[in-house]
Steps between C-alpha positions, in 0.01 A plus 500: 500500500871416447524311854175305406666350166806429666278314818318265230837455338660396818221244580488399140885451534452321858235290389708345204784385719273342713369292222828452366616324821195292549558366155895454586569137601476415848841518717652168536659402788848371446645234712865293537702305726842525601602139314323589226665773345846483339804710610637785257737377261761703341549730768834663453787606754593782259161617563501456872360169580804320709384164541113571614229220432221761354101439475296682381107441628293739368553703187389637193593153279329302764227665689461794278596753777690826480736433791728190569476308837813278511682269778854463455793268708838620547741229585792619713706757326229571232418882443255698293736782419451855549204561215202742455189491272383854330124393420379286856542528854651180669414374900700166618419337850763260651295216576810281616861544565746857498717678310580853378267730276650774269410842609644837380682504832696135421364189655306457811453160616149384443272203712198269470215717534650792317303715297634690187350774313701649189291740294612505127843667430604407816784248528512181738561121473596220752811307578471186727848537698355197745624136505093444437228521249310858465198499344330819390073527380522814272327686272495804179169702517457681145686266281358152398873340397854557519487660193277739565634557864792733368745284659918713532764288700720743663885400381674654764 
């Protein structure tokens, strides 16, 4: 008899989300350009950011999302410094250009087509050592804004 109560209370249960969702708004897809969205401002080299041109596509103040999909430029001698985030993991592909990413073992040099993986807690970043442009599509899955991201800069 126990099993049967907790069966109709399971269903009961099941059958309420269901409804709840139906009656959720619709998702919305969310869509940008390149040109259209601004570059971070107030980006500091104390906290890492040497000189980058930062955008950030999709997150939570824009889109709503719970991850951040960003494209950023570094110039010649720009460098996002040694840095980790405690709540999100973070991937970066280099689309264009070469450099050197932070790894516990030091830098390794780094080339278009690269893929980068850095679960949270783990440290990384990217320093363009070339004569040439890098630029890096990236994202944070599980945190919606820098803020949220649990963003450390490693002062070495």
């Amino acid at each position: 008899m126990g099993r049967a109560i907790v069966k109709r209370a399971v269903r009961k249960t099941k059958r309420k989300v269901i409804s709840a969702r139906r009656a959720a708004a619709p998702a919305k897809m969310y869509r940008t350009n390149l040109a259209e969205v601004p570059k971070v401002e107030g980006l500091k080299r104390d906290d890492g950011w040497v000189d980058m041109q930062v955008q950030f596509l999709i997150d939570k103040k824009t889109a709503g999302a719970d991850h951040v999909v960003g494209w950023t430029v570094l110039k010649p001698g720009a460098r996002h410094e040694n840095h980790r985030h405690h709540n999100c993991d973070e991937f970066f592909i280099v689309i264009k250009g070469q450099g050197h990413i932070y790894t516990d073992e030091g830098q390794k040099p780094s080339v278009e087509g690269d893929v980068i993986y850095s679960p949270r807690g783990c440290w990384h970043g990217f320093n363009n050592t070339s004569d040439k442009d890098v630029v890096l599509v990236w994202g944070w899955m599980g945190a919606g804004s820098i803020e949220t991201s649990g963003y450390e800069v490693g002062h070495e």
